[in-house]
Amino acid sequence: MVQWKSAAISLALAGVVGGGGWYVWQAKQDPAGLATGRASPKTSQLWGRLQGYKESYLRRYFMAFEKEAPTPTDALEAFNELAYQVTGPGGFWRKEVPNRWLGCKNQPESASCGAIDVMSEEMGRWDTLQEQIVSLGEPDAGRFLDEHAAEITTYLDTMVPEEPSSAGMQKTPLFEKHLKAAMQSDGML
């Protein structure tokens, strides 16, 4: 009877350990920190990048949600807030640039405003990513971040001006790719 109980306990313990291993494998995440509460490396990298926007685009976000140990969900929510401020419908590239600096309400036929229209089509890709982030549950956030980390980094590197200004705008790869030549042909640069 004692041997049977010992075997049952050993079998149950092996099942728990095996189940945990299966979960880590299935989650496709770096297991570092899963048991300790530490953030994954991708979470920490994204959170670190977002700190650079703490005084500009994410000022209100970080005032309300400053976290010492962010979860993947925290990092993705902060990224989504940044993306909304930069490329969202009322954001920097879709509202401030065309209306404040390019005068697209008064001159929609200008080359610069045409370039903004082309950029808006490209920004639709990021709208889709943001919609996916909004629909994520806590358990899926780490996997999503692991799978889309390169894409998110590309967004940060190409779309986000260091500061929401004309000078900041002109330093972005997005400006170089779509808007610089158009603004030059309109005599704006």
mmCIF file of C-alpha atoms in Angstrom:
data_model
loop_
_atom_site.group_PDB
_atom_site.id
_atom_site.type_symbol
_atom_site.label_atom_id
_atom_site.label_comp_id
_atom_site.label_asym_id
_atom_site.label_seq_id
_atom_site.Cartn_x
_atom_site.Cartn_y
_atom_site.Cartn_z
ATOM 1 C CA MET A 1 0.000 0.000 0.000
ATOM 2 C CA VAL A 2 2.828 2.419 0.858
ATOM 3 C CA GLN A 3 4.574 1.661 -2.448
ATOM 4 C CA TRP A 4 1.352 2.328 -4.327
ATOM 5 C CA LYS A 5 0.920 5.756 -2.625
ATOM 6 C CA SER A 6 4.549 6.610 -3.311
ATOM 7 C CA ALA A 7 4.170 5.652 -6.974
ATOM 8 C CA ALA A 8 0.952 7.671 -7.252
ATOM 9 C CA ILE A 9 2.604 10.740 -5.745
ATOM 10 C CA SER A 10 5.619 10.356 -8.035
ATOM 11 C CA LEU A 11 3.341 9.993 -11.039
ATOM 12 C CA ALA A 12 1.311 13.072 -10.035
ATOM 13 C CA LEU A 13 4.494 15.101 -9.524
ATOM 14 C CA ALA A 14 5.815 14.026 -12.935
ATOM 15 C CA GLY A 15 2.480 15.087 -14.464
ATOM 16 C CA VAL A 16 2.687 18.548 -12.881
ATOM 17 C CA VAL A 17 6.292 19.078 -13.987
ATOM 18 C CA GLY A 18 5.529 17.735 -17.452
ATOM 19 C CA GLY A 19 2.456 19.966 -17.712
ATOM 20 C CA GLY A 20 4.532 23.006 -16.787
ATOM 21 C CA GLY A 21 7.125 22.093 -19.397
ATOM 22 C CA TRP A 22 4.413 21.627 -21.995
ATOM 23 C CA TYR A 23 2.935 25.037 -21.113
ATOM 24 C CA VAL A 24 6.302 26.807 -21.518
ATOM 25 C CA TRP A 25 6.911 25.019 -24.830
ATOM 26 C CA GLN A 26 3.367 25.752 -26.049
ATOM 27 C CA ALA A 27 3.574 29.439 -25.003
ATOM 28 C CA LYS A 28 6.719 29.870 -27.137
ATOM 29 C CA GLN A 29 8.109 32.276 -24.567
ATOM 30 C CA ASP A 30 11.411 32.588 -22.855
ATOM 31 C CA PRO A 31 10.746 30.790 -19.568
ATOM 32 C CA ALA A 32 13.081 33.124 -17.660
ATOM 33 C CA GLY A 33 11.041 34.888 -15.074
ATOM 34 C CA LEU A 34 7.817 32.911 -15.434
ATOM 35 C CA ALA A 35 8.124 31.559 -11.907
ATOM 36 C CA THR A 36 9.767 34.646 -10.420
ATOM 37 C CA GLY A 37 7.463 37.311 -11.841
ATOM 38 C CA ARG A 38 10.220 38.984 -13.845
ATOM 39 C CA ALA A 39 9.349 40.342 -17.241
ATOM 40 C CA SER A 40 10.484 38.484 -20.328
ATOM 41 C CA PRO A 41 13.394 39.999 -22.267
ATOM 42 C CA LYS A 42 11.063 41.222 -25.041
ATOM 43 C CA THR A 43 8.777 42.853 -22.472
ATOM 44 C CA SER A 44 11.741 44.577 -20.832
ATOM 45 C CA GLN A 45 13.110 45.720 -24.204
ATOM 46 C CA LEU A 46 9.800 47.195 -25.324
ATOM 47 C CA TRP A 47 9.178 48.807 -21.940
ATOM 48 C CA GLY A 48 12.674 50.333 -22.064
ATOM 49 C CA ARG A 49 12.055 51.758 -25.537
ATOM 50 C CA LEU A 50 8.732 53.218 -24.446
ATOM 51 C CA GLN A 51 10.424 55.026 -21.550
ATOM 52 C CA GLY A 52 11.923 57.359 -24.165
ATOM 53 C CA TYR A 53 8.422 58.719 -24.844
ATOM 54 C CA LYS A 54 7.550 59.191 -21.189
ATOM 55 C CA GLU A 55 7.742 62.976 -21.424
ATOM 56 C CA SER A 56 6.004 63.341 -24.785
ATOM 57 C CA TYR A 57 3.438 60.954 -26.227
ATOM 58 C CA LEU A 58 3.074 58.778 -23.130
ATOM 59 C CA ARG A 59 3.107 61.413 -20.406
ATOM 60 C CA ARG A 60 -0.461 60.735 -19.247
ATOM 61 C CA TYR A 61 -0.056 56.978 -19.622
ATOM 62 C CA PHE A 62 3.038 56.777 -17.433
ATOM 63 C CA MET A 63 1.604 59.152 -14.835
ATOM 64 C CA ALA A 64 -1.310 56.760 -14.381
ATOM 65 C CA PHE A 65 0.377 53.395 -14.915
ATOM 66 C CA GLU A 66 4.020 53.579 -13.866
ATOM 67 C CA LYS A 67 5.117 50.001 -13.253
ATOM 68 C CA GLU A 68 8.342 48.664 -11.847
ATOM 69 C CA ALA A 69 7.778 45.162 -13.195
ATOM 70 C CA PRO A 70 5.630 45.469 -16.311
ATOM 71 C CA THR A 71 3.865 42.464 -17.746
ATOM 72 C CA PRO A 72 3.636 41.816 -21.493
ATOM 73 C CA THR A 73 0.107 43.241 -21.324
ATOM 74 C CA ASP A 74 1.424 46.453 -19.719
ATOM 75 C CA ALA A 75 4.062 46.849 -22.434
ATOM 76 C CA LEU A 76 1.586 46.199 -25.252
ATOM 77 C CA GLU A 77 -0.989 48.598 -23.779
ATOM 78 C CA ALA A 78 1.666 51.315 -23.533
ATOM 79 C CA PHE A 79 2.754 50.606 -27.118
ATOM 80 C CA ASN A 80 -0.859 50.822 -28.250
ATOM 81 C CA GLU A 81 -1.254 54.181 -26.541
ATOM 82 C CA LEU A 82 1.883 55.427 -28.288
ATOM 83 C CA ALA A 83 0.696 54.100 -31.650
ATOM 84 C CA TYR A 84 -2.669 55.792 -31.168
ATOM 85 C CA GLN A 85 -0.892 59.104 -30.461
ATOM 86 C CA VAL A 86 1.395 58.724 -33.487
ATOM 87 C CA THR A 87 -0.601 57.028 -36.257
ATOM 88 C CA GLY A 88 -4.116 56.778 -34.876
ATOM 89 C CA PRO A 89 -7.054 58.676 -36.420
ATOM 90 C CA GLY A 90 -6.411 61.751 -34.275
ATOM 91 C CA GLY A 91 -2.663 61.204 -34.043
ATOM 92 C CA PHE A 92 0.441 62.998 -35.136
ATOM 93 C CA TRP A 93 0.711 61.707 -38.732
ATOM 94 C CA ARG A 94 -2.992 61.676 -39.558
ATOM 95 C CA LYS A 95 -4.151 64.892 -37.942
ATOM 96 C CA GLU A 96 -1.368 67.151 -36.746
ATOM 97 C CA VAL A 97 0.982 66.885 -39.741
ATOM 98 C CA PRO A 98 -1.658 67.340 -42.464
ATOM 99 C CA ASN A 99 -3.657 70.012 -40.644
ATOM 100 C CA ARG A 100 -1.032 71.937 -38.699
ATOM 101 C CA TRP A 101 1.959 71.906 -41.047
ATOM 102 C CA LEU A 102 0.714 71.001 -44.498
ATOM 103 C CA GLY A 103 -2.616 72.826 -44.692
ATOM 104 C CA CYS A 104 -4.393 69.863 -46.265
ATOM 105 C CA LYS A 105 -7.837 71.214 -45.383
ATOM 106 C CA ASN A 106 -7.180 74.225 -47.608
ATOM 107 C CA GLN A 107 -4.956 72.605 -50.244
ATOM 108 C CA PRO A 108 -5.884 68.913 -50.459
ATOM 109 C CA GLU A 109 -4.502 68.676 -54.013
ATOM 110 C CA SER A 110 -0.909 69.519 -52.996
ATOM 111 C CA ALA A 111 1.832 66.923 -53.449
ATOM 112 C CA SER A 112 2.400 66.873 -49.690
ATOM 113 C CA CYS A 113 -1.241 66.053 -48.977
ATOM 114 C CA GLY A 114 -1.144 63.363 -51.654
ATOM 115 C CA ALA A 115 1.853 61.860 -49.874
ATOM 116 C CA ILE A 116 -0.105 61.889 -46.615
ATOM 117 C CA ASP A 117 -2.876 59.927 -48.348
ATOM 118 C CA VAL A 118 -0.331 57.300 -49.445
ATOM 119 C CA MET A 119 1.109 57.203 -45.923
ATOM 120 C CA SER A 120 -2.381 56.690 -44.503
ATOM 121 C CA GLU A 121 -2.735 53.525 -46.556
ATOM 122 C CA GLU A 122 0.545 52.254 -45.104
ATOM 123 C CA MET A 123 -0.609 53.169 -41.611
ATOM 124 C CA GLY A 124 -3.577 50.841 -42.036
ATOM 125 C CA ARG A 125 -1.151 47.997 -41.394
ATOM 126 C CA TRP A 126 -0.479 49.407 -37.949
ATOM 127 C CA ASP A 127 -4.192 49.888 -37.285
ATOM 128 C CA THR A 128 -4.572 46.146 -37.785
ATOM 129 C CA LEU A 129 -1.759 45.406 -35.331
ATOM 130 C CA GLN A 130 -3.357 47.704 -32.765
ATOM 131 C CA GLU A 131 -6.723 45.981 -33.159
ATOM 132 C CA GLN A 132 -5.038 42.649 -32.510
ATOM 133 C CA ILE A 133 -3.415 44.004 -29.343
ATOM 134 C CA VAL A 134 -6.732 45.338 -28.026
ATOM 135 C CA SER A 135 -8.352 41.927 -28.414
ATOM 136 C CA LEU A 136 -5.586 40.049 -26.554
ATOM 137 C CA GLY A 137 -6.152 38.441 -23.202
ATOM 138 C CA GLU A 138 -3.473 38.372 -20.509
ATOM 139 C CA PRO A 139 -2.361 34.797 -21.294
ATOM 140 C CA ASP A 140 -1.766 35.600 -24.984
ATOM 141 C CA ALA A 141 0.128 38.883 -24.538
ATOM 142 C CA GLY A 142 3.562 37.326 -24.003
ATOM 143 C CA ARG A 143 3.269 35.097 -27.034
ATOM 144 C CA PHE A 144 1.980 37.984 -29.168
ATOM 145 C CA LEU A 145 4.857 40.195 -28.054
ATOM 146 C CA ASP A 146 7.368 37.448 -28.830
ATOM 147 C CA GLU A 147 5.868 36.931 -32.289
ATOM 148 C CA HIS A 148 5.551 40.652 -33.145
ATOM 149 C CA ALA A 149 8.580 42.164 -31.385
ATOM 150 C CA ALA A 150 10.443 42.810 -34.641
ATOM 151 C CA GLU A 151 7.376 44.419 -36.188
ATOM 152 C CA ILE A 152 6.870 46.642 -33.135
ATOM 153 C CA THR A 153 10.538 47.651 -33.214
ATOM 154 C CA THR A 154 10.186 48.544 -36.902
ATOM 155 C CA TYR A 155 7.220 50.736 -36.018
ATOM 156 C CA LEU A 156 9.196 52.529 -33.302
ATOM 157 C CA ASP A 157 12.197 52.993 -35.583
ATOM 158 C CA THR A 158 10.323 54.288 -38.633
ATOM 159 C CA MET A 159 7.061 55.909 -37.552
ATOM 160 C CA VAL A 160 7.666 57.579 -34.201
ATOM 161 C CA PRO A 161 9.334 61.008 -34.122
ATOM 162 C CA GLU A 162 11.490 61.585 -31.062
ATOM 163 C CA GLU A 163 9.203 64.509 -30.300
ATOM 164 C CA PRO A 164 5.876 65.563 -31.790
ATOM 165 C CA SER A 165 7.240 68.494 -33.765
ATOM 166 C CA SER A 166 8.093 69.462 -37.319
ATOM 167 C CA ALA A 167 11.780 68.885 -36.568
ATOM 168 C CA GLY A 168 11.006 65.481 -35.056
ATOM 169 C CA MET A 169 8.873 64.566 -38.049
ATOM 170 C CA GLN A 170 11.705 65.358 -40.462
ATOM 171 C CA LYS A 171 14.059 62.938 -38.703
ATOM 172 C CA THR A 172 11.890 59.867 -39.283
ATOM 173 C CA PRO A 173 12.379 57.300 -42.043
ATOM 174 C CA LEU A 174 8.653 57.640 -42.809
ATOM 175 C CA PHE A 175 9.183 61.332 -43.641
ATOM 176 C CA GLU A 176 12.195 60.511 -45.811
ATOM 177 C CA LYS A 177 10.317 57.787 -47.689
ATOM 178 C CA HIS A 178 7.036 59.576 -48.378
ATOM 179 C CA LEU A 179 6.936 63.233 -47.477
ATOM 180 C CA LYS A 180 10.296 64.916 -48.010
ATOM 181 C CA ALA A 181 10.236 65.022 -51.822
ATOM 182 C CA ALA A 182 6.581 66.077 -51.850
ATOM 183 C CA MET A 183 7.217 68.934 -49.428
ATOM 184 C CA GLN A 184 10.206 70.023 -51.505
ATOM 185 C CA SER A 185 8.093 70.061 -54.667
ATOM 186 C CA ASP A 186 5.471 72.161 -52.834
ATOM 187 C CA GLY A 187 8.238 74.591 -51.765
ATOM 188 C CA MET A 188 7.736 73.792 -48.106
ATOM 189 C CA LEU A 189 11.358 72.734 -47.456
#
